[in-house]
Amino acid sequence: MDIELPESIRAHLPVLVVLLPLFGGLLAMFTGLVQRGGGVIAWAWSVLTTALMLICAAAMLQQVHASPEPLVYRLGSWPEAYGIGYSVDALNAYVILVVSIIAFLTTVYAKDSVMAEIANDRHHLFYSVWLLAIAGLIGITVTGDTFNIYVLLEISSLTVYTLVALGGDRDRRALVASLKYLILGSIGATFILLGIGYLLMLTGTLNMTDMHDQLVRMREAGDLVNNRTVFVSFAFLMVGLSLKMALFPLHLWLPNAYTYAPSAVSALVAATATKVGVYMTFRFVFTIYGGVYDTSADLQLLALCACLGIVVSSLSAIRQMNVKKVLAYSSVGQIAYIVLGFSLANHAGVTASVIHIFNHAIIKGGMFMAVGAVALRTGGTKIEDFKGIGRQMPVTMAAFTVGGCGLIGVPLTSGFISKWYLVQAAMQEGYWGVAGVVLLGGVLAIIYVWRLVEIIWFGTPDDPSKRVKEAPLSMLIPMWILIGASLYFGVDATWTADSAQAAASLLLNGGHG
Amino acid sequence: MAANNQPESGGEQMSQQTLLRVIAKMTIPFILTFGCYVILHGELGPGGGFQGGVIVAAAFILYGLVFGADELRRRIPTSIIDACMALGALLYAGVGLACVLRGGTFLDYGMLKPDHAGDGEALGMSLVEYGVGLTVASVMVTIYLMISERRATLRKGEVS
């Protein structure tokens, strides 16, 4: 699949992937001026924008693989030391592609769900904020400037708070969930900003590569021994980033935000927002601090949090009475797997993390879409709404079941590939306990997935006379593309494994971005 | 506050005060002019898009306070304010895009007028400031309208 773009466009790809959703979002606002059917126009416009963005992202990945050096784009032609430089290498080109795929598919999916869940006079606002959130997420991933990361992080966070709050039309609890997310998210962002500030104070630069070079130089000169500033900046960044990616025990904002958000928003945010948080952590831990500390020893605390997170969140998932909440707690557990992988700081571990970013995005995205389809037809996502739904919506629920198998890590699903790499990484380091935790997490996942599967296929509805239709095609197709991809990449993991290994080598070898 | 003592009809009462109405009507054009001046002169003196935008918004908010938020909403429909919010940001991003189309990188103002050093930068920055001003003004008015709307619904809830 080769994508040929004219040279004049190719030179601007790094900025185009951000500009497309940014302009798209701003223009989507004008559909509010249309008296009738503005929502459908806004939706069609969003699909077009995200499709173009997806093409650009795919072309950019190709370009990165073809050239040995990262692509660099200087905004306003300022040198990177003074201005903002976008820099794309094997890692972020891959993450951008993942985010773009999910963004495109969830936008296609959103049409009916948004019609049903959000008041008509807010559709133009919804799609506008939706595209701006995507612009923020892609922007974080593409930029090579730490302060720019913070600004784009705020753009994506503020828009996601709004998107979650729009669930208030269906369930007022969305407003409280959004406020809680806003408070905790702002605390996290403040920690990140302070961490970046200390780094700026120390190195005098905001560019990541430059920062890394300065820190390595200081280390060689012996300036970093007992240097409190470096230590505090690292600690602040880790706390802030852990909040943003919902690492146990800083995950408290996540379950309610995912549960009460509109269905399409849950699918988008669950599949991309925390992944972008993980990407930022990669950048800070490996690209900036790589070679500055003995990373594997410093990351042991993260590994401990991740192990606890896997067990505790899976246990919480078992007890939930709302299917969306089960998936949300499961997301906390899956993020913990990703964190566990890279905190082992060996090649197999980082590979497992990068692979799982993609695998979890497609599995969880697909499952949230399936739940959204049920919410559209039955009007709720409680366990009772799912009793015996498998016989009435077989295609949707088959997707849900296959996704559940992926969460467990059944062979032939992509979840298995991630776990395989993760267990391998743990054994390489001789951490048998960690490997045990990963397997225990799988067992707990069997329990919470089976509990749902049993209700879906073998339960009897409370009201047997109530019939519901299968979900519309506009929902089924994106859902099955994601779930089908999780099966395909479970059988043939060449593409994901190659991309992930390239990214892992890049990160562990000093990780210049 | 006076509005707390007579919550039922705070807005209407104010609009019946002749002095308030006359003074508001007289000052609003001057506030608007001053706001535009701060935006337009921002690149050379103190001020700029943010400050000027807030001053422009203050004129609309004063109108809303004196004549009631509903009257303000009738004069400028919310859909137009929403569009203005996007229009300002679009002007900003559009300047950046124009630089790309002229063969530079994003936000490379110099490319707007490559023949005259400095002219392109001045033009780009001024346009960006106008965009900021428009967005800030419409966002401020929206915030005011949102808060007044929320109050109205709460009041209804209290009565019923």
XYZ file of C-alpha atoms in Angstrom:
673
model
C 0.000 0.000 0.000
C 2.044 2.918 -1.273
C 0.688 6.402 -0.932
C 2.016 8.909 -3.437
C 1.586 12.524 -2.441
C 2.965 15.543 -4.308
C 6.236 16.878 -2.959
C 4.658 20.198 -1.914
C 2.372 18.310 0.478
C 4.945 15.785 1.643
C 7.215 18.507 3.002
C 4.393 19.713 5.285
C 3.065 16.361 6.512
C 4.114 16.773 10.183
C 2.134 19.987 10.504
C -0.715 18.880 8.228
C -1.779 16.035 10.519
C -2.426 18.668 13.207
C -3.794 21.389 10.946
C -6.430 19.192 9.301
C -8.403 18.437 12.477
C -7.699 21.958 13.796
C -9.194 23.673 10.756
C -11.825 20.960 10.527
C -12.896 21.621 14.103
C -13.063 25.385 13.660
C -15.033 25.090 10.416
C -17.402 22.496 11.914
C -18.602 25.271 14.229
C -20.227 27.064 11.268
C -22.650 24.207 10.665
C -24.501 25.663 13.672
C -25.718 28.401 11.303
C -27.624 25.822 9.252
C -31.178 25.572 10.554
C -31.843 21.895 9.822
C -29.520 18.930 9.378
C -26.472 20.857 10.604
C -25.479 17.848 12.680
C -25.260 15.574 9.642
C -23.195 18.128 7.722
C -20.859 18.475 10.696
C -20.548 14.693 10.870
C -19.802 14.315 7.144
C -17.271 17.117 7.398
C -15.572 15.419 10.371
C -15.400 12.110 8.497
C -13.784 13.872 5.530
C -11.262 15.670 7.755
C -10.250 12.578 9.692
C -9.988 10.549 6.473
C -7.544 13.087 5.007
C -5.643 13.062 8.289
C -5.427 9.277 8.155
C -3.969 9.421 4.626
C -1.383 11.966 5.775
C -0.492 9.854 8.819
C -0.013 6.725 6.682
C 2.121 8.647 4.179
C 4.192 10.046 7.013
C 4.894 6.601 8.473
C 6.091 5.486 5.043
C 8.318 8.508 4.751
C 9.808 7.900 8.200
C 10.588 4.285 7.392
C 12.211 5.361 4.118
C 14.558 7.927 5.671
C 17.203 7.198 8.336
C 16.814 10.601 10.033
C 13.669 11.793 11.824
C 11.531 14.269 9.863
C 11.918 17.745 11.290
C 9.532 20.628 10.667
C 10.306 24.098 11.982
C 7.256 26.262 12.648
C 7.793 29.783 11.380
C 11.239 28.655 10.135
C 12.721 29.356 13.567
C 15.694 27.168 14.523
C 14.565 24.459 16.937
C 16.554 25.906 19.830
C 14.324 29.038 19.799
C 11.100 28.084 18.078
C 8.825 25.082 17.963
C 10.167 22.095 16.069
C 8.011 19.136 15.102
C 10.003 15.972 14.839
C 8.710 12.607 13.655
C 10.521 9.300 14.075
C 9.558 5.614 14.036
C 7.831 5.875 17.413
C 5.574 8.863 16.979
C 4.759 8.152 13.331
C 3.389 4.829 14.596
C 1.409 6.389 17.462
C 0.033 9.079 15.120
C -1.163 6.388 12.739
C -2.866 4.520 15.609
C -4.605 7.710 16.798
C -5.637 8.608 13.229
C -7.124 5.174 12.546
C -9.134 5.271 15.762
C -10.147 8.899 15.155
C -11.428 8.113 11.661
C -13.345 4.976 12.672
C -14.907 6.503 15.785
C -15.983 9.532 13.748
C -17.737 7.280 11.233
C -19.312 5.439 14.146
C -20.394 8.599 15.967
C -23.305 9.613 13.687
C -26.241 7.629 15.110
C -24.871 7.563 18.606
C -24.516 11.357 18.742
C -27.984 11.829 17.226
C -29.468 9.744 20.019
C -27.412 10.973 22.954
C -26.772 14.681 22.421
C -29.279 17.523 22.111
C -29.764 18.654 18.512
C -28.638 22.236 19.020
C -25.258 21.014 20.290
C -24.175 18.806 17.405
C -22.036 21.477 15.778
C -20.331 22.105 19.110
C -19.822 18.396 19.642
C -18.062 17.801 16.325
C -16.061 20.977 16.663
C -14.751 20.002 20.094
C -14.312 16.403 18.926
C -11.999 17.411 16.083
C -10.100 19.851 18.297
C -9.516 17.022 20.797
C -8.089 14.921 17.987
C -5.903 17.849 16.900
C -4.578 18.137 20.462
C -3.830 14.428 20.762
C -2.025 14.303 17.412
C -0.192 17.525 18.264
C 1.204 16.074 21.509
C 2.485 13.129 19.561
C 4.094 15.080 16.732
C 5.860 17.862 18.578
C 9.491 17.825 19.669
C 9.161 20.787 21.998
C 8.348 20.212 25.664
C 6.389 23.403 26.229
C 4.394 22.771 23.087
C 3.561 19.355 24.549
C 2.082 21.102 27.589
C 0.018 23.516 25.483
C -1.366 20.759 23.284
C -1.963 18.598 26.348
C -4.165 21.377 27.708
C -6.003 21.639 24.365
C -6.716 17.931 24.301
C -7.594 17.748 28.010
C -9.957 20.736 27.999
C -11.749 19.414 24.934
C -12.050 15.933 26.427
C -13.533 17.382 29.647
C -16.112 19.104 27.458
C -16.831 15.942 25.504
C -17.346 13.969 28.722
C -19.634 16.696 30.074
C -21.765 16.504 26.909
C -22.861 13.107 28.223
C -24.912 15.177 30.673
C -27.834 15.206 28.216
C -28.223 11.475 28.828
C -27.065 11.141 32.423
C -26.444 14.106 34.751
C -23.646 12.220 36.500
C -21.482 12.988 33.472
C -21.162 16.563 34.751
C -19.722 15.452 38.088
C -17.440 12.930 36.375
C -16.205 15.648 34.036
C -15.584 18.082 36.888
C -13.616 15.451 38.793
C -11.605 14.706 35.667
C -11.034 18.438 35.204
C -9.699 18.907 38.732
C -7.418 15.864 38.699
C -6.354 16.494 35.112
C -5.424 20.091 35.932
C -3.378 18.934 38.921
C -1.587 16.489 36.637
C -0.966 19.167 34.030
C 0.421 21.490 36.706
C 2.890 18.841 37.827
C 3.961 18.343 34.219
C 4.372 22.092 33.712
C 6.489 22.408 36.869
C 8.610 19.459 35.782
C 9.192 21.079 32.396
C 9.940 24.380 34.141
C 12.673 22.815 36.290
C 14.164 21.189 33.209
C 14.147 24.545 31.417
C 15.838 26.143 34.414
C 18.534 23.503 34.327
C 19.191 23.212 30.611
C 18.009 26.537 29.204
C 16.166 24.883 26.334
C 12.750 23.441 25.607
C 13.695 21.237 22.681
C 13.731 17.564 23.677
C 16.868 16.510 21.821
C 18.683 19.590 23.028
C 17.563 18.965 26.620
C 18.822 15.408 26.431
C 22.210 16.513 25.084
C 22.577 19.130 27.815
C 21.676 16.652 30.559
C 24.150 14.075 29.246
C 26.842 16.747 29.107
C 26.098 17.765 32.691
C 26.212 14.171 33.807
C 29.594 13.698 32.188
C 30.853 16.852 33.885
C 29.638 15.380 37.183
C 27.058 18.130 37.788
C 24.168 15.781 38.242
C 25.352 13.956 41.370
C 22.828 14.803 44.090
C 21.302 17.460 41.854
C 17.927 18.075 43.461
C 16.519 19.969 40.475
C 16.835 17.024 38.112
C 15.459 14.722 40.736
C 12.447 16.926 41.481
C 11.703 17.537 37.803
C 11.736 13.797 37.141
C 9.475 13.107 40.116
C 7.016 15.882 39.153
C 6.849 14.713 35.567
C 6.229 11.120 36.609
C 3.400 12.106 38.982
C 1.799 14.339 36.354
C 2.111 11.798 33.595
C 0.832 8.972 35.802
C -2.269 11.056 36.494
C -2.751 11.733 32.794
C -2.379 8.107 31.774
C -4.406 6.880 34.779
C -1.761 4.680 36.339
C -2.926 3.036 39.567
C -3.334 4.600 42.200
C -3.856 7.880 40.296
C -6.649 6.463 38.120
C -9.628 7.654 40.139
C -10.903 10.090 37.506
C -11.073 7.476 34.779
C -13.900 5.008 35.549
C -16.661 7.609 35.910
C -15.409 9.761 33.039
C -15.476 6.806 30.656
C -18.776 5.512 31.983
C -20.869 8.655 31.702
C -19.300 10.127 28.563
C -21.307 9.780 25.319
C -20.652 6.356 23.744
C -18.604 7.666 20.835
C -16.481 9.738 23.207
C -15.791 6.699 25.401
C -14.571 4.802 22.349
C -12.325 7.643 21.169
C -10.924 8.600 24.556
C -10.404 5.064 25.845
C -8.530 4.153 22.695
C -6.371 7.263 22.317
C -6.113 9.675 25.259
C -4.310 7.436 27.728
C -2.144 6.044 24.917
C -0.935 9.530 24.142
C -0.151 9.879 27.867
C 1.975 6.752 27.611
C 3.695 8.184 24.546
C 4.587 11.346 26.504
C 6.022 9.183 29.263
C 8.181 7.398 26.695
C 9.480 10.721 25.486
C 10.312 12.011 28.928
C 11.730 8.788 30.347
C 13.735 7.668 27.330
C 14.265 10.609 24.971
C 15.025 13.213 27.633
C 16.256 11.263 30.667
C 17.630 8.283 28.724
C 21.274 7.834 29.668
C 20.948 10.419 32.429
C 19.856 7.972 35.072
C 20.197 4.260 35.494
C 16.628 3.995 34.242
C 15.738 0.423 35.158
C 16.374 1.024 38.862
C 14.461 4.316 38.851
C 11.460 2.788 37.192
C 10.952 0.077 39.805
C 8.345 2.190 41.578
C 6.396 2.450 38.323
C 6.645 -1.324 37.902
C 5.282 -1.809 41.414
C 2.355 0.572 40.772
C 1.673 -1.248 37.515
C 1.640 -4.706 39.167
C -0.723 -3.484 41.889
C -2.815 -1.750 39.240
C -3.259 -4.928 37.210
C -4.542 -6.884 40.196
C -6.631 -4.211 41.939
C -8.333 -2.811 38.836
C -9.170 -6.302 37.551
C -10.712 -7.131 40.934
C -12.731 -3.898 40.778
C -13.834 -4.702 37.236
C -15.327 -7.983 38.472
C -17.621 -6.174 40.908
C -19.058 -3.486 38.615
C -22.741 -3.405 37.700
C -22.327 -1.198 34.629
C -20.735 -2.708 31.532
C -19.006 0.550 30.610
C -17.505 0.678 34.074
C -16.213 -2.882 33.724
C -14.434 -1.798 30.543
C -13.160 1.373 32.204
C -11.583 -0.546 35.098
C -10.196 -2.998 32.593
C -8.606 -0.005 30.810
C -6.826 0.941 34.033
C -5.471 -2.617 34.143
C -4.407 -2.559 30.501
C -2.593 0.758 30.945
C -0.791 -0.906 33.828
C 0.394 -3.648 31.440
C 1.785 -0.990 29.113
C 3.561 0.794 31.973
C 4.876 -2.502 33.319
C 6.396 -3.296 29.926
C 8.485 -0.174 29.557
C 9.401 0.073 33.231
C 11.368 -3.181 32.797
C 13.514 -1.019 30.462
C 14.644 -3.892 28.269
C 14.035 -4.367 24.570
C 11.275 -6.968 24.847
C 9.516 -4.905 27.523
C 9.439 -1.676 25.541
C 8.374 -3.646 22.459
C 5.512 -5.157 24.466
C 4.443 -1.664 25.560
C 4.479 -0.223 22.072
C 2.614 -3.214 20.626
C 0.044 -3.053 23.384
C -0.611 0.636 22.670
C -1.961 -0.447 19.289
C -3.566 -3.715 20.393
C -5.374 -2.237 23.366
C -6.513 0.746 21.281
C -8.220 -1.464 18.706
C -9.660 -3.942 21.218
C -11.004 -1.364 23.662
C -12.161 0.940 20.877
C -14.129 -1.926 19.326
C -15.622 -3.004 22.652
C -16.736 0.502 23.615
C -18.329 0.778 20.178
C -20.258 -2.443 20.819
C -21.453 -1.142 24.189
C -22.431 2.143 22.524
C -24.535 0.218 20.008
C -26.390 -1.490 22.857
C -26.859 1.885 24.556
C -28.402 3.171 21.321
C -30.874 0.285 21.090
C -31.762 -0.401 24.736
C -31.025 3.030 26.195
C -28.678 1.868 28.941
C -25.406 0.121 29.694
C -26.276 -1.536 32.983
C -25.833 -5.292 33.364
C -29.651 -5.718 33.180
C -29.742 -4.081 29.755
C -27.376 -6.772 28.481
C -29.366 -9.825 29.635
C -29.843 -12.105 26.635
C -28.977 -9.290 24.229
C -26.751 -11.708 22.296
C -29.767 -13.290 20.617
C -31.137 -9.925 19.504
C -27.940 -8.186 18.455
C -25.740 -11.152 17.517
C -23.291 -9.275 15.263
C -22.583 -6.555 17.812
C -22.247 -8.980 20.680
C -19.995 -11.304 18.700
C -17.653 -8.331 18.275
C -17.868 -7.671 22.011
C -17.047 -11.307 22.803
C -14.060 -11.429 20.460
C -12.822 -8.168 21.998
C -13.215 -9.733 25.448
C -11.052 -12.661 24.347
C -8.451 -10.100 23.302
C -8.517 -8.559 26.786
C -7.928 -11.979 28.329
C -5.108 -12.667 25.889
C -6.500 -15.772 24.201
C -4.116 -17.054 21.484
C -5.005 -15.874 17.955
C -6.089 -12.486 19.292
C -3.714 -9.550 19.371
C -3.932 -9.403 23.179
C -1.988 -12.653 23.264
C 0.912 -11.145 21.306
C 1.274 -8.289 23.807
C 1.215 -10.607 26.800
C 3.684 -12.949 25.146
C 6.234 -10.156 24.768
C 5.525 -8.915 28.268
C 6.056 -12.297 29.933
C 9.207 -12.760 27.864
C 10.524 -9.386 29.014
C 9.841 -10.197 32.665
C 11.594 -13.556 32.390
C 14.628 -12.009 30.707
C 15.119 -9.878 33.787
C 14.451 -12.842 36.034
C 11.345 -11.238 37.557
C 9.240 -14.370 37.945
C 6.829 -12.571 40.236
C 6.075 -10.011 37.536
C 5.415 -12.745 34.990
C 3.090 -14.303 37.565
C 1.192 -11.021 37.973
C 0.693 -10.782 34.210
C -0.743 -14.302 34.140
C -2.889 -13.589 37.209
C -4.205 -10.493 35.413
C -5.221 -12.768 32.544
C -7.093 -15.082 34.917
C -8.936 -12.148 36.517
C -9.798 -10.891 33.019
C -11.353 -14.289 32.265
C -13.616 -13.787 35.274
C -14.853 -10.301 34.384
C -15.208 -11.060 30.688
C -16.936 -14.396 31.251
C -19.388 -12.808 33.662
C -20.476 -10.428 30.880
C -20.405 -13.075 28.142
C -22.629 -15.347 30.200
C -25.188 -12.604 30.769
C -25.101 -11.548 27.121
C -25.569 -14.978 25.553
C -27.277 -17.088 28.221
C -29.155 -14.548 30.339
C -32.909 -14.100 30.006
C -34.153 -10.542 29.494
C -36.195 -9.023 32.330
C -38.888 -8.162 29.806
C -38.954 -10.947 27.164
C -41.501 -9.123 25.002
C -39.092 -6.228 24.422
C -37.383 -6.698 21.072
C -34.465 -4.610 19.879
C -32.988 -4.356 16.400
C -29.403 -5.046 15.392
C -27.173 -1.954 15.381
C -27.054 0.138 12.173
C -24.323 -0.588 9.611
C -22.591 2.737 10.245
C -21.776 1.348 13.696
C -21.169 -2.287 12.803
C -18.592 -1.611 10.095
C -16.125 0.481 12.154
C -16.634 -1.876 15.097
C -15.812 -4.947 13.052
C -12.860 -3.268 11.321
C -11.288 -2.776 14.766
C -12.218 -6.216 16.084
C -11.180 -7.834 12.773
C -7.851 -6.024 13.018
C -7.364 -7.420 16.516
C -7.832 -10.926 15.077
C -5.645 -10.243 12.055
C -2.776 -8.849 14.133
C -3.155 -11.780 16.520
C -2.395 -14.191 13.691
C 0.095 -12.143 11.690
C 1.864 -9.692 13.972
C 4.654 -8.853 11.520
C 3.642 -5.233 10.977
C 2.976 -4.395 14.621
C 6.020 -6.275 15.904
C 8.349 -4.686 13.341
C 7.086 -1.181 14.033
C 7.248 -1.747 17.776
C 10.759 -3.177 17.639
C 11.976 -0.260 15.541
C 10.462 2.121 18.102
C 11.923 0.176 21.030
C 15.448 0.212 19.580
C 15.115 3.917 18.974
C 14.012 4.591 22.549
C 16.622 2.434 24.239
C 19.527 3.745 22.139
C 19.403 7.181 23.665
C 16.124 7.757 21.890
C 16.817 10.851 19.876
C 13.533 12.251 18.633
C -26.155 42.904 45.671
C -29.422 44.371 44.546
C -30.123 41.393 42.311
C -30.177 39.125 45.376
C -32.825 41.174 47.162
C -35.206 41.085 44.228
C -34.203 37.982 42.287
C -37.420 37.774 40.297
C -36.875 40.699 37.978
C -33.367 42.065 38.401
C -32.780 42.563 34.663
C -36.114 44.201 33.893
C -35.837 46.614 36.781
C -32.468 47.853 35.647
C -33.756 48.524 32.158
C -36.415 50.815 33.629
C -33.851 53.128 35.203
C -33.654 56.028 32.799
C -30.259 57.186 33.990
C -28.713 53.744 33.534
C -30.227 53.327 30.075
C -29.094 56.697 28.838
C -25.582 56.379 30.214
C -25.203 52.815 28.924
C -26.372 53.840 25.478
C -23.970 56.771 25.493
C -20.910 54.881 26.730
C -21.239 51.665 24.717
C -20.027 53.193 21.419
C -17.012 54.675 23.192
C -16.181 51.388 24.895
C -16.393 49.623 21.542
C -14.177 52.220 19.891
C -11.627 52.007 22.672
C -11.650 48.196 22.477
C -11.047 48.295 18.730
C -8.266 50.821 19.271
C -6.559 48.535 21.791
C -6.783 45.628 19.354
C -5.613 47.624 16.342
C -2.836 49.396 18.179
C -1.731 46.300 20.073
C 1.371 45.580 18.034
C 2.804 49.056 18.691
C 1.638 49.940 22.206
C 0.352 48.263 25.320
C -2.634 46.027 24.638
C -3.446 43.569 21.927
C -6.012 40.968 21.039
C -6.696 39.666 24.530
C -7.058 43.024 26.250
C -8.974 44.624 23.413
C -11.217 41.623 23.048
C -12.196 41.815 26.703
C -12.947 45.543 26.403
C -15.167 44.947 23.354
C -16.918 42.151 25.222
C -17.418 44.510 28.189
C -19.562 46.750 25.978
C -21.835 43.833 25.092
C -21.953 42.628 28.686
C -22.901 46.149 29.862
C -25.726 46.110 27.336
C -26.787 42.705 28.642
C -26.675 43.879 32.268
C -28.764 46.958 31.647
C -31.276 45.685 29.096
C -31.316 42.016 30.142
C -29.486 39.000 28.761
C -32.513 37.995 26.691
C -32.448 41.306 24.891
C -28.729 40.789 24.180
C -29.443 37.277 22.912
C -32.170 38.704 20.653
C -29.758 41.299 19.210
C -26.923 38.822 18.562
C -28.104 35.215 18.213
C -25.885 32.652 19.955
C -25.216 30.848 16.689
C -23.539 34.013 15.363
C -21.417 34.367 18.511
C -20.413 30.695 18.180
C -19.417 31.314 14.583
C -17.394 34.400 15.586
C -15.487 32.315 18.145
C -14.440 29.932 15.392
C -13.880 32.768 12.902
C -11.268 34.454 15.108
C -9.306 31.261 15.648
C -9.659 30.529 11.940
C -8.167 33.901 11.066
C -5.158 33.020 13.234
C -4.720 29.565 11.745
C -5.518 30.905 8.270
C -2.600 33.345 8.448
C -0.387 30.370 9.260
C -1.802 28.431 6.354
C -1.351 31.367 3.990
C 2.359 31.246 4.834
C 2.441 27.554 3.883
C 0.664 28.296 0.594
C 3.230 30.977 -0.183
C 5.995 28.435 0.127
C 7.125 28.957 3.728
C 6.515 26.851 6.806
C 3.481 27.196 9.074
C 3.283 30.665 10.691
C 6.334 31.875 8.746
C 5.049 35.484 8.563
C 7.987 36.675 6.512
C 6.623 34.809 3.513
C 3.503 36.999 3.404
C 5.526 39.852 1.860
C 8.878 38.369 0.949
C 10.059 41.529 -0.885
C 9.872 43.873 2.097
C 11.738 42.662 5.156
C 9.584 43.154 8.254
C 6.340 44.003 6.454
C 5.192 40.400 6.337
C 5.860 39.960 10.049
C 3.900 43.110 10.896
C 0.985 42.087 8.680
C 0.925 38.512 10.003
C 1.071 39.595 13.626
C -1.661 42.229 13.192
C -4.003 39.744 11.533
C -3.325 37.218 14.279
C -4.133 39.868 16.890
C -7.456 40.669 15.169
C -8.265 36.968 15.230
C -7.444 36.734 18.930
C -9.540 39.827 19.636
C -12.590 38.436 17.863
C -12.347 35.074 19.624
C -11.752 36.551 23.070
C -14.659 38.994 22.703
C -17.101 36.306 21.599
C -15.934 33.849 24.261
C -16.392 36.474 26.990
C -19.915 37.259 25.758
C -20.688 33.530 25.619
C -19.496 33.037 29.186
C -21.731 35.924 30.313
C -24.731 34.524 28.439
C -24.097 31.030 29.826
C -23.928 32.261 33.417
C -27.082 34.368 33.067
C -28.888 31.432 31.442
C -27.909 29.102 34.271
C -29.218 31.626 36.811
C -32.532 31.817 35.026
C -33.021 28.043 35.076
C -32.004 27.838 38.723
C -34.505 30.517 39.624
C -37.256 28.641 37.874
C -36.243 25.513 39.791
C -36.404 27.362 43.109
C -39.858 28.736 42.432
C -41.368 25.437 41.282
